[in-house]
Amino acid sequence: MQSIIVSLFLVYAAASASTFKGFNGLSRSLFGVARGGGLFGGDKKEATADLAAATQKYPPMSNDEVEEWLSHIPVFAVTDTNGAGVVLKPDNDTNVFYFFMSPLMANATLNQLKGTTDLDLRISAFSLGKIWFNILKSSRDVKLKAPGSDDEIELTSSNVQYRLVPDTRDLLGARMLLTMDGSEGEALKKGETLTPEMAQNAVKKAMTSSPKFNATYNEIPVFMIQQMRIQKQPEGGDAAGAGAGEATTLIPMYFSLQNMVQIWQQFTSQSEETKGVEPAINLMDLFELVEKMQEESEIDFRNVLLVPSQGGPGAGGGAAAAAGGVAAPQAGDGLQMPGAGTTLGDV
């Protein structure tokens, strides 16, 4: 029987080669999906308890805690050699500064600009935590200078829009998750062959019928599988669990659907516990997620680990290195990724 998540990944991989621009349509709030089978319907063998099932209430996270939680996530922007941001004018009435989740998309923008200006431009990497409240959520004034001019124009944040742009592949993946209905999921679970026509129809539906993630900026999809856990060893501990104190169980959330699927496949191939377990996939918007974190909640968001995108051509490069310590968790930091000694959680 073909795994449902493998089938989804095949559709996603085929669709990632497609290009798409802006989207129009309805937008409604979504925070997670039903448990048991995630977006693919219920499962008699429930995979895990719902994250919000506990009755304990956890206090809101402060701005400093949120900044720290986001601090290891790199974002990329076009700047000059002094690090000053390049503000673009997509139309006569709008001034926009773009931060990109993908260095490839930032480089594509840089290459377009190099053909229109004599400025010495480059890609700079920033910590998402450092810019979240200071820039994306700020109302401070900024000063703009036209290329080749010494005259500065002072504008408020209402005149300059800061846009955080998701990787278009993950935006499409999120839309596909939201538009794959129960009948399609059941067909794939029964082992039906994934045909090019099925993949094409899935992409078409995602492009036209998604209830969310229709904007191309400031809607950042975050993916998770409820069964996945990461063990963080205490200070002085090791991967085998030796050392003072107990390990902390963290819930990983991913910006990259592809990374999440690959890690899940690695995890299930090395664990007998996961045989026949249907992944319960949750999909959230980063901006809504941060709002939830700053409210009293039944979910302890302090034990959630946000995993940066990894892999792919040019996924990091010099721009990622320029972020100064902004990187994915490494083996030496006490974290065990799924498939490398990680527990399955509640299964």
PDB file of C-alpha atoms in Angstrom, residues 196-337:
ATOM      1  CA  PRO A 196       0.055  12.814 -13.882  1.00  0.00           C
ATOM      2  CA  GLU A 197      -3.607  13.740 -14.327  1.00  0.00           C
ATOM      3  CA  MET A 198      -4.238  13.350 -10.575  1.00  0.00           C
ATOM      4  CA  ALA A 199      -1.224  15.533  -9.806  1.00  0.00           C
ATOM      5  CA  GLN A 200      -2.329  18.158 -12.332  1.00  0.00           C
ATOM      6  CA  ASN A 201      -5.855  18.242 -10.884  1.00  0.00           C
ATOM      7  CA  ALA A 202      -4.472  18.585  -7.357  1.00  0.00           C
ATOM      8  CA  VAL A 203      -2.355  21.564  -8.396  1.00  0.00           C
ATOM      9  CA  LYS A 204      -5.260  23.189 -10.244  1.00  0.00           C
ATOM     10  CA  LYS A 205      -7.527  22.853  -7.216  1.00  0.00           C
ATOM     11  CA  ALA A 206      -4.807  24.289  -4.968  1.00  0.00           C
ATOM     12  CA  MET A 207      -4.381  27.272  -7.280  1.00  0.00           C
ATOM     13  CA  THR A 208      -8.073  28.128  -7.403  1.00  0.00           C
ATOM     14  CA  SER A 209      -9.897  26.746  -4.358  1.00  0.00           C
ATOM     15  CA  SER A 210      -7.731  27.138  -1.265  1.00  0.00           C
ATOM     16  CA  PRO A 211      -9.556  28.874   1.628  1.00  0.00           C
ATOM     17  CA  LYS A 212      -6.271  30.244   2.986  1.00  0.00           C
ATOM     18  CA  PHE A 213      -2.718  31.174   2.020  1.00  0.00           C
ATOM     19  CA  ASN A 214      -3.963  33.089  -0.984  1.00  0.00           C
ATOM     20  CA  ALA A 215      -1.620  36.032  -0.418  1.00  0.00           C
ATOM     21  CA  THR A 216       1.977  35.875  -1.593  1.00  0.00           C
ATOM     22  CA  TYR A 217       3.328  37.641   1.518  1.00  0.00           C
ATOM     23  CA  ASN A 218       2.683  37.848   5.278  1.00  0.00           C
ATOM     24  CA  GLU A 219       1.033  34.428   5.254  1.00  0.00           C
ATOM     25  CA  ILE A 220       3.792  31.991   6.169  1.00  0.00           C
ATOM     26  CA  PRO A 221       2.809  28.316   6.331  1.00  0.00           C
ATOM     27  CA  VAL A 222       4.170  26.269   9.232  1.00  0.00           C
ATOM     28  CA  PHE A 223       3.808  22.481   9.098  1.00  0.00           C
ATOM     29  CA  MET A 224       3.881  19.833  11.787  1.00  0.00           C
ATOM     30  CA  ILE A 225       3.133  16.139  12.267  1.00  0.00           C
ATOM     31  CA  GLN A 226       1.657  15.577  15.705  1.00  0.00           C
ATOM     32  CA  GLN A 227       3.452  12.271  16.235  1.00  0.00           C
ATOM     33  CA  MET A 228       6.926  13.740  15.754  1.00  0.00           C
ATOM     34  CA  ARG A 229       9.012  14.652  18.789  1.00  0.00           C
ATOM     35  CA  ILE A 230      12.579  15.801  19.448  1.00  0.00           C
ATOM     36  CA  GLN A 231      14.529  15.011  22.602  1.00  0.00           C
ATOM     37  CA  LYS A 232      16.651  17.871  23.954  1.00  0.00           C
ATOM     38  CA  GLN A 233      19.310  16.616  26.328  1.00  0.00           C
ATOM     39  CA  PRO A 234      20.071  18.629  29.493  1.00  0.00           C
ATOM     40  CA  GLU A 235      23.306  20.527  29.876  1.00  0.00           C
ATOM     41  CA  GLY A 236      26.103  18.014  30.330  1.00  0.00           C
ATOM     42  CA  GLY A 237      23.978  15.163  28.956  1.00  0.00           C
ATOM     43  CA  ASP A 238      24.615  13.137  25.833  1.00  0.00           C
ATOM     44  CA  ALA A 239      22.618  11.469  23.051  1.00  0.00           C
ATOM     45  CA  ALA A 240      22.403   8.242  25.045  1.00  0.00           C
ATOM     46  CA  GLY A 241      20.597  10.061  27.838  1.00  0.00           C
ATOM     47  CA  ALA A 242      23.498  10.007  30.291  1.00  0.00           C
ATOM     48  CA  GLY A 243      23.980  13.121  32.334  1.00  0.00           C
ATOM     49  CA  ALA A 244      22.271  15.239  34.945  1.00  0.00           C
ATOM     50  CA  GLY A 245      18.564  15.903  34.685  1.00  0.00           C
ATOM     51  CA  GLU A 246      15.910  14.623  32.306  1.00  0.00           C
ATOM     52  CA  ALA A 247      15.612  15.226  28.586  1.00  0.00           C
ATOM     53  CA  THR A 248      12.993  17.718  27.382  1.00  0.00           C
ATOM     54  CA  THR A 249      10.510  16.594  24.753  1.00  0.00           C
ATOM     55  CA  LEU A 250      10.019  19.221  22.051  1.00  0.00           C
ATOM     56  CA  ILE A 251       7.444  19.407  19.262  1.00  0.00           C
ATOM     57  CA  PRO A 252       9.073  20.340  15.922  1.00  0.00           C
ATOM     58  CA  MET A 253       7.331  22.657  13.473  1.00  0.00           C
ATOM     59  CA  TYR A 254       8.683  23.107   9.949  1.00  0.00           C
ATOM     60  CA  PHE A 255       8.747  25.903   7.397  1.00  0.00           C
ATOM     61  CA  SER A 256       9.519  23.353   4.678  1.00  0.00           C
ATOM     62  CA  LEU A 257       6.926  20.693   3.844  1.00  0.00           C
ATOM     63  CA  GLN A 258       9.591  18.794   1.928  1.00  0.00           C
ATOM     64  CA  ASN A 259      11.949  18.710   4.926  1.00  0.00           C
ATOM     65  CA  MET A 260       9.156  17.506   7.204  1.00  0.00           C
ATOM     66  CA  VAL A 261       8.099  14.709   4.846  1.00  0.00           C
ATOM     67  CA  GLN A 262      11.677  13.530   4.360  1.00  0.00           C
ATOM     68  CA  ILE A 263      12.331  13.438   8.105  1.00  0.00           C
ATOM     69  CA  TRP A 264       9.055  11.590   8.703  1.00  0.00           C
ATOM     70  CA  GLN A 265      10.028   8.998   6.094  1.00  0.00           C
ATOM     71  CA  GLN A 266      13.415   8.550   7.733  1.00  0.00           C
ATOM     72  CA  PHE A 267      11.772   8.312  11.133  1.00  0.00           C
ATOM     73  CA  THR A 268       9.207   5.685  10.112  1.00  0.00           C
ATOM     74  CA  SER A 269      11.807   3.589   8.265  1.00  0.00           C
ATOM     75  CA  GLN A 270      13.805   3.205  11.489  1.00  0.00           C
ATOM     76  CA  SER A 271      11.013   2.670  14.007  1.00  0.00           C
ATOM     77  CA  GLU A 272       8.758  -0.377  14.326  1.00  0.00           C
ATOM     78  CA  GLU A 273       6.348   1.708  16.417  1.00  0.00           C
ATOM     79  CA  THR A 274       5.355   3.779  13.410  1.00  0.00           C
ATOM     80  CA  LYS A 275       4.349   0.942  11.092  1.00  0.00           C
ATOM     81  CA  GLY A 276       0.818   1.652   9.863  1.00  0.00           C
ATOM     82  CA  VAL A 277       0.585   4.977  11.688  1.00  0.00           C
ATOM     83  CA  GLU A 278      -1.069   7.691   9.637  1.00  0.00           C
ATOM     84  CA  PRO A 279       0.590  11.073  10.187  1.00  0.00           C
ATOM     85  CA  ALA A 280      -1.669  13.738  11.658  1.00  0.00           C
ATOM     86  CA  ILE A 281      -0.636  16.868   9.773  1.00  0.00           C
ATOM     87  CA  ASN A 282      -1.276  20.333  11.181  1.00  0.00           C
ATOM     88  CA  LEU A 283      -0.960  23.520   9.159  1.00  0.00           C
ATOM     89  CA  MET A 284      -0.732  26.976  10.703  1.00  0.00           C
ATOM     90  CA  ASP A 285       0.092  30.529   9.690  1.00  0.00           C
ATOM     91  CA  LEU A 286       3.169  31.937  11.455  1.00  0.00           C
ATOM     92  CA  PHE A 287       1.547  35.291  12.227  1.00  0.00           C
ATOM     93  CA  GLU A 288      -1.489  33.591  13.783  1.00  0.00           C
ATOM     94  CA  LEU A 289       0.791  31.177  15.627  1.00  0.00           C
ATOM     95  CA  VAL A 290       2.713  34.017  17.278  1.00  0.00           C
ATOM     96  CA  GLU A 291      -0.582  35.619  18.304  1.00  0.00           C
ATOM     97  CA  LYS A 292      -1.626  32.336  19.930  1.00  0.00           C
ATOM     98  CA  MET A 293       1.708  32.126  21.738  1.00  0.00           C
ATOM     99  CA  GLN A 294       1.090  35.515  23.334  1.00  0.00           C
ATOM    100  CA  GLU A 295      -2.213  34.377  24.824  1.00  0.00           C
ATOM    101  CA  GLU A 296      -2.876  32.040  27.736  1.00  0.00           C
ATOM    102  CA  SER A 297      -2.956  28.603  26.190  1.00  0.00           C
ATOM    103  CA  GLU A 298      -3.392  24.894  26.862  1.00  0.00           C
ATOM    104  CA  ILE A 299      -0.370  24.336  24.606  1.00  0.00           C
ATOM    105  CA  ASP A 300       3.073  24.939  26.062  1.00  0.00           C
ATOM    106  CA  PHE A 301       4.611  26.779  23.125  1.00  0.00           C
ATOM    107  CA  ARG A 302       7.888  27.025  25.033  1.00  0.00           C
ATOM    108  CA  ASN A 303       8.386  23.372  24.142  1.00  0.00           C
ATOM    109  CA  VAL A 304       7.855  23.925  20.428  1.00  0.00           C
ATOM    110  CA  LEU A 305      10.935  24.016  18.189  1.00  0.00           C
ATOM    111  CA  LEU A 306      10.730  25.925  14.922  1.00  0.00           C
ATOM    112  CA  VAL A 307      12.907  24.164  12.317  1.00  0.00           C
ATOM    113  CA  PRO A 308      14.425  26.308   9.517  1.00  0.00           C
ATOM    114  CA  SER A 309      14.272  25.172   5.913  1.00  0.00           C
ATOM    115  CA  GLN A 310      17.197  22.974   4.935  1.00  0.00           C
ATOM    116  CA  GLY A 311      18.564  21.361   1.805  1.00  0.00           C
ATOM    117  CA  GLY A 312      18.095  22.134  -1.850  1.00  0.00           C
ATOM    118  CA  PRO A 313      20.451  24.006  -4.160  1.00  0.00           C
ATOM    119  CA  GLY A 314      21.648  27.224  -2.615  1.00  0.00           C
ATOM    120  CA  ALA A 315      19.516  26.721   0.458  1.00  0.00           C
ATOM    121  CA  GLY A 316      21.955  28.560   2.613  1.00  0.00           C
ATOM    122  CA  GLY A 317      25.102  29.698   0.909  1.00  0.00           C
ATOM    123  CA  GLY A 318      26.986  32.816   1.881  1.00  0.00           C
ATOM    124  CA  ALA A 319      23.821  34.683   2.792  1.00  0.00           C
ATOM    125  CA  ALA A 320      22.948  32.143   5.446  1.00  0.00           C
ATOM    126  CA  ALA A 321      26.440  32.298   6.843  1.00  0.00           C
ATOM    127  CA  ALA A 322      26.160  36.077   7.050  1.00  0.00           C
ATOM    128  CA  ALA A 323      23.343  35.709   9.547  1.00  0.00           C
ATOM    129  CA  GLY A 324      25.914  35.096  12.249  1.00  0.00           C
ATOM    130  CA  GLY A 325      24.790  31.965  14.029  1.00  0.00           C
ATOM    131  CA  VAL A 326      21.367  31.730  12.386  1.00  0.00           C
ATOM    132  CA  ALA A 327      21.199  28.053  11.505  1.00  0.00           C
ATOM    133  CA  ALA A 328      19.297  24.836  11.937  1.00  0.00           C
ATOM    134  CA  PRO A 329      19.809  22.723  15.082  1.00  0.00           C
ATOM    135  CA  GLN A 330      23.037  20.776  14.914  1.00  0.00           C
ATOM    136  CA  ALA A 331      24.053  17.461  16.427  1.00  0.00           C
ATOM    137  CA  GLY A 332      26.179  19.088  19.085  1.00  0.00           C
ATOM    138  CA  ASP A 333      23.442  21.228  20.629  1.00  0.00           C
ATOM    139  CA  GLY A 334      21.722  18.403  22.498  1.00  0.00           C
ATOM    140  CA  LEU A 335      18.893  17.890  20.016  1.00  0.00           C
ATOM    141  CA  GLN A 336      18.011  14.517  18.542  1.00  0.00           C
ATOM    142  CA  MET A 337      16.073  14.739  15.310  1.00  0.00           C
TER     143      MET A 337
END
